[in-house]
Coordinates of C-alpha atoms and ligand atoms in Angstrom, one line a residue:
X186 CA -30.2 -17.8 27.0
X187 CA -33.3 -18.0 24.8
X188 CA -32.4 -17.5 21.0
X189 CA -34.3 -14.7 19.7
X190 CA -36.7 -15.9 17.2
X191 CA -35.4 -13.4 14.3
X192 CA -31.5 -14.8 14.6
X193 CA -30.1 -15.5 11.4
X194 CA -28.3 -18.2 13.6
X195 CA -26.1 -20.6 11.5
X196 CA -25.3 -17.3 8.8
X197 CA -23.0 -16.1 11.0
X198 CA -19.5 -15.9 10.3
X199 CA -17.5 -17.6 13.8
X200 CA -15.2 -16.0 16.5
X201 CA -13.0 -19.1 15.5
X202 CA -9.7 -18.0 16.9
X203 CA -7.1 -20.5 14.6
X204 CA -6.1 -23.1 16.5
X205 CA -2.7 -22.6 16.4
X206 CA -2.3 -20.3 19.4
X207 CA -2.7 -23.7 21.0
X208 CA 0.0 -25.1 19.0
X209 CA 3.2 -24.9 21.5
X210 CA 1.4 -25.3 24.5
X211 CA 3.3 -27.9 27.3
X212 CA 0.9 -29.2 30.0
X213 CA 1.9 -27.1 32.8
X214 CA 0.5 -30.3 34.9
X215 CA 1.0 -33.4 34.8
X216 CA -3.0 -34.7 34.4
X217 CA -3.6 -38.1 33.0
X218 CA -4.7 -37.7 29.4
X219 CA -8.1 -37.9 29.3
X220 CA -10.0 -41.2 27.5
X221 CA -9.3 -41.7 23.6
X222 CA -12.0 -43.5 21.6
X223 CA -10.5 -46.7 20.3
X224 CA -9.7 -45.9 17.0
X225 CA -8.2 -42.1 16.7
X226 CA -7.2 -41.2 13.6
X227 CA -3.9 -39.9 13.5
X228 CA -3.7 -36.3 12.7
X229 CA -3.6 -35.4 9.2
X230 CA -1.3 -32.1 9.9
X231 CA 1.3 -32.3 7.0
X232 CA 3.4 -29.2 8.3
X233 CA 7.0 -29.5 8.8
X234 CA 7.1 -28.4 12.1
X235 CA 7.0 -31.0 14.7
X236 CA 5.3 -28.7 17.6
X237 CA 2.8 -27.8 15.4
X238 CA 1.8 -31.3 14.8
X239 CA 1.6 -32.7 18.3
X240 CA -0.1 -29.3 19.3
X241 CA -2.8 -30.1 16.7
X242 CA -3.7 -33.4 17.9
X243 CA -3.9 -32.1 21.8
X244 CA -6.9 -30.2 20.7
X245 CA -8.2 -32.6 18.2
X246 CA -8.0 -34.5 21.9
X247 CA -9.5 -32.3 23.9
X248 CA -12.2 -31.7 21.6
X249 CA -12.9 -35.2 21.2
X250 CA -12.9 -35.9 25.1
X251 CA -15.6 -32.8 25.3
X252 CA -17.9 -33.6 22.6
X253 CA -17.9 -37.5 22.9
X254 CA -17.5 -38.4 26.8
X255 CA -20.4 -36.6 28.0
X256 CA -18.2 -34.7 30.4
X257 CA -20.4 -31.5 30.1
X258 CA -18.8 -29.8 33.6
X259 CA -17.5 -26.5 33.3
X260 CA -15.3 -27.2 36.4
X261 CA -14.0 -30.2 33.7
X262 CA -13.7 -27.7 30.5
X263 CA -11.6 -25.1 33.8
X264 CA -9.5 -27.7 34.7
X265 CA -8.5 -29.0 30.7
X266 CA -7.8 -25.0 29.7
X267 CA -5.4 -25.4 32.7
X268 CA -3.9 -29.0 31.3
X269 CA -3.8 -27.4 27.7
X270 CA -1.7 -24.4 29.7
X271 CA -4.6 -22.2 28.5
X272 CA -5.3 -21.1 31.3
X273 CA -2.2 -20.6 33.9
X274 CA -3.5 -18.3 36.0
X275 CA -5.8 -19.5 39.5
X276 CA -7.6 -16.2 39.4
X277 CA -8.7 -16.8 36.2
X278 CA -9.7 -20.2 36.4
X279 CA -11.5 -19.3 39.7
X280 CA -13.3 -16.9 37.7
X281 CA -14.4 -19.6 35.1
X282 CA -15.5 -21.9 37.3
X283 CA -17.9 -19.1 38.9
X284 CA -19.5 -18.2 36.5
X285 CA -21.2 -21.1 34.6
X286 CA -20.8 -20.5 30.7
X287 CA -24.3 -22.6 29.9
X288 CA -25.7 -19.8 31.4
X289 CA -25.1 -18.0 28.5
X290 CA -25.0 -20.7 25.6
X291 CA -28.6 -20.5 23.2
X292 CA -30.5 -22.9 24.9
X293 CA -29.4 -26.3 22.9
X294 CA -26.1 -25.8 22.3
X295 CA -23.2 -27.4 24.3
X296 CA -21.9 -24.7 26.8
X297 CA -18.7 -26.7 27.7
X298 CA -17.2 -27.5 24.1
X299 CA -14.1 -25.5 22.9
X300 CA -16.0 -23.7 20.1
X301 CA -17.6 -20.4 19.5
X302 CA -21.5 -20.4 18.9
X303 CA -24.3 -18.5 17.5
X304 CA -26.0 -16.4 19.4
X305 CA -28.3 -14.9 16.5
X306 CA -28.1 -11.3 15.2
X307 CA -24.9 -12.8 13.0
X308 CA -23.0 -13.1 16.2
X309 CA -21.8 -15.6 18.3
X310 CA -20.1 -16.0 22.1
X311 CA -16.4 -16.8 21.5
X312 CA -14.6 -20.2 22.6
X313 CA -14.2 -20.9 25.9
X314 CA -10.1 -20.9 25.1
X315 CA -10.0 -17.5 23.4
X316 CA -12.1 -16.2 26.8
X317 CA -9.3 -17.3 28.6
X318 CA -6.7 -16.2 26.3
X319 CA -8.2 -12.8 26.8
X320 CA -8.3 -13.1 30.7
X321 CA -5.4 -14.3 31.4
X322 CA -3.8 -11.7 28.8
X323 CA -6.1 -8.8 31.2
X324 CA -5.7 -10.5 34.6
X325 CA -3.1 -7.6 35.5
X326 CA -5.3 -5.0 34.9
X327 CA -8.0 -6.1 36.3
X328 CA -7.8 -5.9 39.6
X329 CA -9.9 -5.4 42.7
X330 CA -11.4 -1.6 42.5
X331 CA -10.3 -1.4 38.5
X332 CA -12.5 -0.1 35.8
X333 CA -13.1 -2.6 32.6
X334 CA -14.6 -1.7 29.8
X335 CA -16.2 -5.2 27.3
X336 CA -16.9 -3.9 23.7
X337 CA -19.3 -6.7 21.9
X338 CA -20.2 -7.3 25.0
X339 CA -22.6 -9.9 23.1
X340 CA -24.3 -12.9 26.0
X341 CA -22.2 -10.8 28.5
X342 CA -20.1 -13.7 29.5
X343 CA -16.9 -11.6 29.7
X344 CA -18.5 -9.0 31.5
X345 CA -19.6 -11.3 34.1
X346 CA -15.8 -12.4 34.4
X347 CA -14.1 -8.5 34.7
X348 CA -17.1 -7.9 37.4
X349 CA -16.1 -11.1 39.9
X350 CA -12.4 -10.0 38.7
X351 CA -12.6 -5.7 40.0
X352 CA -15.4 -6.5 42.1
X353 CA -18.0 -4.5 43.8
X354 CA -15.2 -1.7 44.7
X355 CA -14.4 -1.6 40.6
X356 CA -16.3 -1.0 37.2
X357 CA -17.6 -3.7 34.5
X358 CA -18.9 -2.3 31.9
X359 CA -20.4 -4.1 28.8
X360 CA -21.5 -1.7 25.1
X361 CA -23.5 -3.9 23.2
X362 CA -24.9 -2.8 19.4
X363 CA -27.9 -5.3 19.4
X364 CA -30.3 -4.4 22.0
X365 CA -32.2 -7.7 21.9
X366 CA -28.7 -9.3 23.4
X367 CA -27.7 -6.3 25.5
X368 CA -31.6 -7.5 27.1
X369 CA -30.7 -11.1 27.0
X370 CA -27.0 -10.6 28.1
X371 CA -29.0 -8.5 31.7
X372 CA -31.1 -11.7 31.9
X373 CA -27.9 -14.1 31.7
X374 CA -26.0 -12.2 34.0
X375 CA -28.7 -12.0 36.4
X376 CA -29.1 -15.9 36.9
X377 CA -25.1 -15.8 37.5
X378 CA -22.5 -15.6 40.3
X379 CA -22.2 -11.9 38.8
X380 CA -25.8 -11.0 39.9
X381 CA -25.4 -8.9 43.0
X382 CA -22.7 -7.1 41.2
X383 CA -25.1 -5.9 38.6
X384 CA -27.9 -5.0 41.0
X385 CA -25.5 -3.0 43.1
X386 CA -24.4 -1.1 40.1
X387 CA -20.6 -2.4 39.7
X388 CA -21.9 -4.3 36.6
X389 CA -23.9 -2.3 34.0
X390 CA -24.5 -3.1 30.0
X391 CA -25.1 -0.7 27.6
X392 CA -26.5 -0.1 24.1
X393 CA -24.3 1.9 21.8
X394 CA -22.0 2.1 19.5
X395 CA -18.6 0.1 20.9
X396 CA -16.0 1.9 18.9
X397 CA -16.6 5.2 20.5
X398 CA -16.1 3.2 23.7
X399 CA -17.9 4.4 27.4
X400 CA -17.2 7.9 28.4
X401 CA -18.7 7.6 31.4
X402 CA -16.8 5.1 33.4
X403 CA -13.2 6.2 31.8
X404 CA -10.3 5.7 31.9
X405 CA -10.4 2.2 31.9
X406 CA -7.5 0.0 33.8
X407 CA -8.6 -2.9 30.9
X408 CA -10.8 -2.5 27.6
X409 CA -11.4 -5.7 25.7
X410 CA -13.2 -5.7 21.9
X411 CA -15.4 -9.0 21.1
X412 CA -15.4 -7.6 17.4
X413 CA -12.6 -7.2 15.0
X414 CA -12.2 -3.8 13.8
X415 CA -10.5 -2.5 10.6
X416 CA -8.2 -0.3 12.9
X417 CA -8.0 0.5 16.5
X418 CA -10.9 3.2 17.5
X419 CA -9.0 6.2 18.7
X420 CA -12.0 6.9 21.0
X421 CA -10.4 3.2 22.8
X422 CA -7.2 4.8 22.8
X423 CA -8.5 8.0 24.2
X424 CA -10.1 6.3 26.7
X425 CA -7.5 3.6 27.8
X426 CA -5.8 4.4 31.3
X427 CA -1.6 5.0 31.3
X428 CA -1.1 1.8 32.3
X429 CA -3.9 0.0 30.6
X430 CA -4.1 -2.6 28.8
X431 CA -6.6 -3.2 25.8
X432 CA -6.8 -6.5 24.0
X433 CA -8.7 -6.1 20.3
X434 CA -8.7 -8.2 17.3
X435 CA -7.5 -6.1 14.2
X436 CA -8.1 -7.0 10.7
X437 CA -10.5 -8.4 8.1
X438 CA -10.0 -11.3 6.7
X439 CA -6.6 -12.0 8.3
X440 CA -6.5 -10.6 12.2
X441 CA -4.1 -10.3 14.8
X442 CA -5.3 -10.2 18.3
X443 CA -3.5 -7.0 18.8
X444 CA -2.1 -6.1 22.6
X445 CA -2.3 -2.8 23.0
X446 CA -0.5 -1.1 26.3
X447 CA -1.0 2.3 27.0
X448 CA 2.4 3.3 28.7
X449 CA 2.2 6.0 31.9
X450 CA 3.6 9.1 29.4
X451 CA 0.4 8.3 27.1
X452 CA 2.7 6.5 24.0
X453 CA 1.3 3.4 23.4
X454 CA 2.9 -0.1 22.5
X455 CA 1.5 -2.5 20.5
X456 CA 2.2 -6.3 19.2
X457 CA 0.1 -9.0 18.3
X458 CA -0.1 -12.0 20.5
X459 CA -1.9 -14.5 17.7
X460 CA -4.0 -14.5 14.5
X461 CA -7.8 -14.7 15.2
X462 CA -10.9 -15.0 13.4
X463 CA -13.7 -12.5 14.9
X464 CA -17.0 -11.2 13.8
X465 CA -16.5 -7.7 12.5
X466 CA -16.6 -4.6 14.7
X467 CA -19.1 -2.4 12.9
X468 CA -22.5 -0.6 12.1
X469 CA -25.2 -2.5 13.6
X470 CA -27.3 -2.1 10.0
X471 CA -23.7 -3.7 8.2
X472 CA -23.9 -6.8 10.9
X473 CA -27.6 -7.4 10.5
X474 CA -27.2 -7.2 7.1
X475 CA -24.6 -9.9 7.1
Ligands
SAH649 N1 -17.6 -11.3 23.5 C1 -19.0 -11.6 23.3 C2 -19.6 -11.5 21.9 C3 -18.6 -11.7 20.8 S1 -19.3 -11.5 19.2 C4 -19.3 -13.1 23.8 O1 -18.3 -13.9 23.8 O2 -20.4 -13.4 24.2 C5 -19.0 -9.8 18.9 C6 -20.1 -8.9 19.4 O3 -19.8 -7.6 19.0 C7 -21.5 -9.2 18.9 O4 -22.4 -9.3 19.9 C8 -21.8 -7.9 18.1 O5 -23.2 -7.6 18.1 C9 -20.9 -6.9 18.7 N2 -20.6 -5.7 17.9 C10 -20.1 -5.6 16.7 N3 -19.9 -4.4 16.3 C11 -20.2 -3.6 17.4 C12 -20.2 -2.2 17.6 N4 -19.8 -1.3 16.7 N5 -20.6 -1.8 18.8 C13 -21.0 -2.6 19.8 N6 -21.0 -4.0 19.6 C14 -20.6 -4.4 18.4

């Protein structure tokens, strides 16, 4: 992706999701570790408790091993999600080894490391491990022939994943407030594994406003928000299937990754799964304004 020469790139506030969703993770697998520099030094978490210590330094590891061993593969950054227990799922990692996130990564940045990144317009494409949180979170609901419905849909890197995931016989649809990325996002997807399902029409990104969702192509089976919003949009609601699932970060300063099931008599159930740190869902004047 070319960064637009307007970005207020490195303004922007970060999708950094806190780490400690990561915190009481068990390798589901038994990989070797991979290489430590020599001299590590040893993690400077103070807390009392002891999973949230060791759970600390496994990233401060994986990190490390990304950003220092020149292992830039994004089979390698698949297959350490799946040591961290990130990603547990084969459908999911399938998924992310199909479609290649430096596709989608400003041109210069490092596609494979476990951060979010600017992507101009004060926004940025979220960590590889809070994609996968969200995917293995949706995997349920999205399934061959579903309808998905990406809010933010920002580089379109989500979107991409939910088209492989309902395929041609489903829906993937991205609503995008910034049409220079909604453009760049098209041009993304079209040099991915995703691109026949966007010719074809299963794949399609929008410009509009996200929180009054996609009439067009509900009810949706999944809806996922890239943004945080103040509150859930009730248009989302509204347009969320009995037996949907939406995923959305809720909050301002402090936000919960809310999970948000719509159950087959229309209540709904919500709980959070783990605190986040999002971009805000709002007006595109407010975002561009910073
Ligand atoms: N999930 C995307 C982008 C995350 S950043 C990715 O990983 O690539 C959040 C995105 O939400 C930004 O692209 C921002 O422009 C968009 N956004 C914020 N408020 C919005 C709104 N009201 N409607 C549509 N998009 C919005």
């Amino acid at each position: 992706m070319k960064m637009p020469f307007s970005a207020i790139a490195y303004g922007c506030r970060y999708c950094t999701p806190l780490k400690h969703h990561l915190f009481n993770i068990t390798p589901r697998r038994r990989l070797p570790l991979p290489p430590l520099p020599a001299a590590t030094p040893r993690s400077s978490c103070k807390l009392p408790n002891p999973n949230i210590c060791t759970g600390h330094s496994l990233f401060r590891r994986m990190e490390r091993f990304w950003a220092g061993s020149g292992i830039n593969k994004n089979k390698a950054m698949v297959e350490h999600l799946q040591h961290y227990g990130v990603i547990r799922s084969k459908k999911v990692a399938e998924v992310m080894e199909t479609i290649d996130r430096a596709l989608f990564v400003p041109d210069g940045t490092s596609p494979y490391i476990d951060s979010p990144m600017p992507i101009g317009y004060n926004a940025t494409i979220s960590a590889p491990h809070m994609h996968a949180t969200c995917l293995e979170l949706l995997e349920e609901n999205l399934k061959p022939g579903m309808h998905a419905l990406d809010v933010g849909s920002g580089t379109g890197y989500l979107t991409a994943c939910f088209a492989l995931m309902v395929g041609p016989e489903g829906h993937a649809v991205g609503v995008e407030h910034i049409p220079e990325l909604v453009d760049s996002s098209v041009e993304n997807i079209q040099k991915s594994a995703a691109a026949t399902l966007l010719k074809e029409g299963s794949l399609s990104v929008h410009v509009g406003d996200g929180r009054l969702g996609w009439p067009e192509f509900a009810p949706y089976d999944t809806i996922h928000v890239g943004a945080a919003a103040p509150e859930i949009p009730p248009a989302l609601i509204e347009q969320l299937k009995p037996g949907g699932r939406m995923v959305i970060p809720v909050g301002n300063i402090f936000q919960d990754l809310k999970v948000v099931d719509k159950n087959p008599d229309g209540s709904v159930s919500i709980r959070s799964e783990t605190s986040v740190r999002y971009v805000p869902l709002t007006s595109r004047e407010a975002q561009l304004r910073g």
